[in-house]
XYZ file of C-alpha atoms in Angstrom:
195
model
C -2.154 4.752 10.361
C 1.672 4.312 10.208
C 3.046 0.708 8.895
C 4.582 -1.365 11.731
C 7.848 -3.297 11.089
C 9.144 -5.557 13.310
C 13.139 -5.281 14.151
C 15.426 -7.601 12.946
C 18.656 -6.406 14.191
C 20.127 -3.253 15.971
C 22.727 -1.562 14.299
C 24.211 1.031 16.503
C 23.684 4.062 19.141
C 23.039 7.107 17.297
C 24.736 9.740 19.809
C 22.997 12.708 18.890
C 20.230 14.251 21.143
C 19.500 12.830 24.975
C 17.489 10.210 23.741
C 19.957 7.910 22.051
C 18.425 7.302 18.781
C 19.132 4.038 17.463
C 19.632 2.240 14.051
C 17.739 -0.653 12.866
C 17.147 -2.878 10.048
C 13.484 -4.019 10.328
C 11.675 -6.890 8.759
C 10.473 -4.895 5.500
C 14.241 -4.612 4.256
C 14.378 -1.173 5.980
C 16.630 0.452 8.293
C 15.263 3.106 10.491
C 16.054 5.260 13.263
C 14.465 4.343 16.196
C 13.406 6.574 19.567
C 12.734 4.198 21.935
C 9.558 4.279 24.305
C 11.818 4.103 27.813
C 13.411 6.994 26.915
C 14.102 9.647 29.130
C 11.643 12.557 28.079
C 9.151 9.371 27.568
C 5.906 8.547 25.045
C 4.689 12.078 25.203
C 7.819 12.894 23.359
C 6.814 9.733 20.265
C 3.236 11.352 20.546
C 4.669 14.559 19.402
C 6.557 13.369 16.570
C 3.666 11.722 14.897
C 1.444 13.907 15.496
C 3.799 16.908 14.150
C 5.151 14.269 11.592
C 1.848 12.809 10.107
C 0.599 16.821 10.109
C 3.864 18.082 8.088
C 2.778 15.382 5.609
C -0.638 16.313 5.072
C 1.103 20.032 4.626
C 3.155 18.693 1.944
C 6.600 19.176 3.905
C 9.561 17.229 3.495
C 9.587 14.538 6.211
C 11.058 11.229 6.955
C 8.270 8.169 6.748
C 7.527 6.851 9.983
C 6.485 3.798 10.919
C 5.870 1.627 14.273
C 8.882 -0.723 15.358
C 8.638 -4.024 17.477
C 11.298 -4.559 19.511
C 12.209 -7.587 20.960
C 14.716 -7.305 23.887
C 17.046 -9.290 22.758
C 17.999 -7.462 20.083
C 20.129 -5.571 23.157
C 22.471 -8.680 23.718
C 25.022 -7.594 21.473
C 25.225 -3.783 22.573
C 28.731 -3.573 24.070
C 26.895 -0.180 25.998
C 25.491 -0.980 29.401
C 23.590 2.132 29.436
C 22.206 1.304 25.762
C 21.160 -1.866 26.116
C 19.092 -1.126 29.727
C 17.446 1.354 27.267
C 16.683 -1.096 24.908
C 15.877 -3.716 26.873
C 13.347 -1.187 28.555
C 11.885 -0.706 25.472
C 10.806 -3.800 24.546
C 8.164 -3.865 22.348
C 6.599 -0.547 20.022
C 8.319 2.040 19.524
C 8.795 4.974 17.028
C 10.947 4.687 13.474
C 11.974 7.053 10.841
C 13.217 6.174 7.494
C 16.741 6.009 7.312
C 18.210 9.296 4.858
C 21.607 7.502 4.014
C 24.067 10.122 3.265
C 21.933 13.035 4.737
C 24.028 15.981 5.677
C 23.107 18.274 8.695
C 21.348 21.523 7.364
C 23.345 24.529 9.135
C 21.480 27.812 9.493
C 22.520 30.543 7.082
C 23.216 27.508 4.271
C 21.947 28.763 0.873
C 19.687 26.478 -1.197
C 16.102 26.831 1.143
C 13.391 28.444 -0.898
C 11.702 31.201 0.880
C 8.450 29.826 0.230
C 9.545 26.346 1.888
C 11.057 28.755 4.225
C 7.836 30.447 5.221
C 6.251 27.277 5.023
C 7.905 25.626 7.764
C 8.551 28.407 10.040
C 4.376 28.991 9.487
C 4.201 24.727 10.957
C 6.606 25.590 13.625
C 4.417 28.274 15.186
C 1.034 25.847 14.527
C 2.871 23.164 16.471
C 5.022 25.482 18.793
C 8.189 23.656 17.834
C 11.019 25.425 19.890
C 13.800 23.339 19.007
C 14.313 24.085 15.183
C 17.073 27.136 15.964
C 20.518 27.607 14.480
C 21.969 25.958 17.136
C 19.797 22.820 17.064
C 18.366 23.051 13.261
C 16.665 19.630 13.121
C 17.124 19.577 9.383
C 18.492 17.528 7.028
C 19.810 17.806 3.416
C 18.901 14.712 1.252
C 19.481 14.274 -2.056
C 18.875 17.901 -2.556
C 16.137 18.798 -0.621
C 15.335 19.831 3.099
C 13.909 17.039 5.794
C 12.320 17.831 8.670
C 13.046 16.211 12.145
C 12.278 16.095 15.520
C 9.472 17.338 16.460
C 9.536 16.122 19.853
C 10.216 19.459 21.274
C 6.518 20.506 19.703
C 2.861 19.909 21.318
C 4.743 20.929 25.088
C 1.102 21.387 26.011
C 0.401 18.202 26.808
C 3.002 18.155 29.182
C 0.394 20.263 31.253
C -2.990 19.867 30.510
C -4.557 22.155 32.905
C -1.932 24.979 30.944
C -2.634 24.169 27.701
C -5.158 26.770 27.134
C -2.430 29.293 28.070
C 0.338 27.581 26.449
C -1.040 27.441 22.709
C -2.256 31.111 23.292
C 1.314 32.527 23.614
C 2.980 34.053 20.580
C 5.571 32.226 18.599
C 9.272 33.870 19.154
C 10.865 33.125 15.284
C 13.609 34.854 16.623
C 16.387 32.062 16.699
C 14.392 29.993 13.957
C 17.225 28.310 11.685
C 15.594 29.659 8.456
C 14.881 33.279 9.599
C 17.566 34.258 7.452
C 16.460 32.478 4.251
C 13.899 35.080 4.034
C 11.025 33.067 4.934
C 7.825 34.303 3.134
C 5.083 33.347 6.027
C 2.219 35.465 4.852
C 2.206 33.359 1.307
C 2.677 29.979 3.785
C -0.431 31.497 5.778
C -2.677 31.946 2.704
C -1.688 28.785 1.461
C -1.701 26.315 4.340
């Protein structure tokens, strides 16, 4: 069961990604980065990053907490963003948090410092989950205070997009091809005995 905070104040647009991320300082003294329920690609999309999130978690990978976040709409009034604060305003009420990495620094394919077992490890959950958007060009990776963070996993779980092709969908191979850590040597047979 994730925590649920309730919003206190919105911070600012996060302009990364179509779904305009915000920040927000919640209730519990946090500040989190909120996807917002009326966004564009939808709840499927918040579905997939729990469910991918919570699962990471169980398999001991590095991810962001998450957490439910009540919005109240006017928390949009001081947006200066038209287009922002429809969104937010269409979001009103729960929607999906992670915990703010302050100082987190993009990870960028090819960096040095990712173990190959962690390597393995993650590109092992990417294939489980069918995450297609962890690639050099769109890494979804952070560095924090020396280690990796996973996120974004709403890319992952595109079968239930499609129901009647999910049978299909989760039976296709996983093309690790573009993976961002495909060249940190990623040892996936240890991940597979392991996980």
């Amino acid at each position: 069961m994730l925590t649920a905070v309730i919003a206190t104040r919105y911070v600012t647009p996060l302009r990364e990604g179509g779904s305009l991320p915000g920040l927000m300082e919640a209730d519990d003294l946090g500040t989190y980065v909120v996807k917002w329920r009326a966004a564009g690609q939808g709840v499927k999309v918040l579905v997939a990053e729990v469910v991918c999130g919570e699962l990471a978690r169980a398999l001991d990978l590095p991810v962001p907490r998450l957490v439910t976040v009540d919005v109240a709409p006017e928390l949009a009034v001081g947006e200066p963003d038209v287009e922002v604060q429809e969104l937010l305003q269409r979001s009103a009420g729960r929607n999906l948090g992670l915990d703010y990495l302050p100082g987190a620094l993009d990870f960028e394919a090819g960096a040095d410092g990712v173990d190959p077992g962690l390597a393995g490890r993650v590109l092992w959950f990417d294939a489980l989950v069918g995450n297609v958007d962890r690639s050099w060009r769109n890494p979804n990776m952070l560095f924090w205070h020396g280690g990796l963070q996973l996120i974004d996993h709403g890319a992952a779980l595109t079968f239930h997009h499609n129901w009647p092709g999910a049978r299909a969908a989760v039976g296709r191979p996983y093309d690790a091809s573009a993976h961002a850590l495909i060249e940190c040597e990623p040892d996936v047979p240890a991940a597979d005995a392991a996980l």
